[in-house]
Short mmCIF file of C-alpha atoms in Angstrom, two decimals:
data_model
loop_
_atom_site.label_atom_id
_atom_site.label_comp_id
_atom_site.label_asym_id
_atom_site.label_seq_id
_atom_site.Cartn_x
_atom_site.Cartn_y
_atom_site.Cartn_z
CA ASN A 1 333.53 40.49 118.23
CA GLY A 2 332.08 42.83 115.65
CA TYR A 3 329.50 42.87 112.92
CA TYR A 4 330.02 41.72 109.36
CA TRP A 5 328.01 43.25 106.52
CA SER A 6 328.54 42.71 102.82
CA ARG A 7 326.73 42.82 99.52
CA TRP A 8 327.53 40.33 96.78
CA ALA A 9 326.22 40.68 93.25
CA LYS A 10 326.61 37.60 91.07
CA CYS A 11 325.73 36.59 87.54
CA PHE A 12 324.95 33.04 86.44
CA HIS A 13 324.47 31.55 82.99
CA GLY A 14 324.85 28.24 81.24
CA SER A 15 324.26 29.09 77.59
CA ARG A 16 326.77 30.58 75.19
CA ASP A 17 324.32 33.26 74.05
CA PHE A 18 323.60 34.36 77.67
CA SER A 19 319.84 33.88 77.13
CA ASP A 20 319.54 32.25 80.55
CA MET A 21 321.53 34.93 82.42
CA VAL A 22 320.43 35.51 86.02
CA PHE A 23 321.47 38.40 88.27
CA VAL A 24 321.45 37.82 92.05
CA ASP A 25 322.14 40.62 94.53
CA ASN A 26 322.65 39.39 98.12
CA TYR A 27 322.68 41.52 101.25
CA ILE A 28 324.57 39.67 103.98
CA PHE A 29 324.80 40.32 107.71
CA ASN A 30 327.03 38.16 109.91
CA LYS A 31 327.44 35.69 107.03
CA ASP A 32 323.68 35.14 106.53
CA VAL A 33 321.76 36.42 103.53
CA TYR A 34 318.92 38.52 104.91
CA ILE A 35 317.60 40.01 101.67
CA GLN A 36 318.07 39.09 98.03
CA PHE A 37 317.13 40.39 94.61
CA ASN A 38 316.94 37.67 91.95
CA SER A 39 316.24 38.70 88.36
CA THR A 40 314.13 35.59 87.74
CA VAL A 41 311.84 36.62 90.60
CA GLY A 42 312.04 40.31 89.66
CA GLU A 43 311.79 41.67 93.17
CA TYR A 44 313.41 41.55 96.60
CA VAL A 45 312.82 38.65 98.97
CA GLY A 46 313.55 38.87 102.69
CA TYR A 47 314.84 35.90 104.67
CA THR A 48 314.75 37.41 108.15
CA ALA A 49 312.30 39.76 109.87
CA HIS A 50 314.57 42.70 109.05
CA GLY A 51 314.99 41.45 105.47
CA VAL A 52 311.23 41.04 104.95
CA HIS A 53 310.68 44.57 106.23
CA ASN A 54 313.32 46.00 103.88
CA ALA A 55 312.10 43.91 100.94
CA GLU A 56 308.63 45.42 101.34
CA ILE A 57 310.11 48.92 101.27
CA PHE A 58 312.44 48.20 98.32
CA ASN A 59 309.66 46.55 96.30
CA LYS A 60 307.52 49.68 96.60
CA ASP A 61 310.19 51.73 94.79
CA PRO A 62 309.65 51.31 91.03
CA ASN A 63 312.92 53.09 90.20
CA LEU A 64 314.96 50.74 92.39
CA LEU A 65 313.25 47.66 90.91
CA GLN A 66 313.79 48.94 87.36
CA GLN A 67 317.48 49.53 88.10
CA GLU A 68 317.96 46.05 89.59
CA ARG A 69 316.07 44.36 86.73
CA ALA A 70 318.29 46.16 84.22
CA GLU A 71 321.46 44.76 85.79
CA VAL A 72 321.15 41.54 83.74
CA GLU A 73 321.82 43.56 80.58
CA ARG A 74 324.01 46.35 81.97
CA TYR A 75 326.24 44.40 84.32
CA CYS A 76 325.96 40.67 83.65
CA LYS A 77 325.68 40.36 79.89
CA HIS A 78 328.05 43.25 79.22
CA ASN A 79 330.82 41.76 81.37
CA ALA A 80 330.21 38.22 80.16
CA GLN A 81 330.47 39.34 76.53
CA ASN A 82 333.72 41.17 77.26
CA ARG A 83 335.20 38.16 79.00
CA GLN A 84 334.04 35.74 76.34
CA SER A 85 335.53 37.83 73.53
CA ALA A 86 338.82 38.19 75.46
CA ILE A 87 339.00 34.42 75.88
CA ALA A 88 337.96 33.69 72.29
CA ASP A 89 340.54 36.11 70.92
CA LYS A 90 343.33 34.15 72.66
CA THR A 91 342.29 30.66 71.56
#
């Protein structure tokens, strides 16, 4: 009987050198993604009227886009390298 809002940031890769790393940042309302940033697209995409409106605003902010695009290196690759080295050190 209430509203549900969340934001999930995820990283995906298939190669050992992380060259295919993708960062996806989902904005979710009532369990539906309404706006998403995907590093392969490089900008926000809206999936609802509200999401399209916000995507247009977000995509006009070069600082916000630069920050999101940098998350592949700062967040994804950094954490993946730490996890990989922790696993490799124990095998």
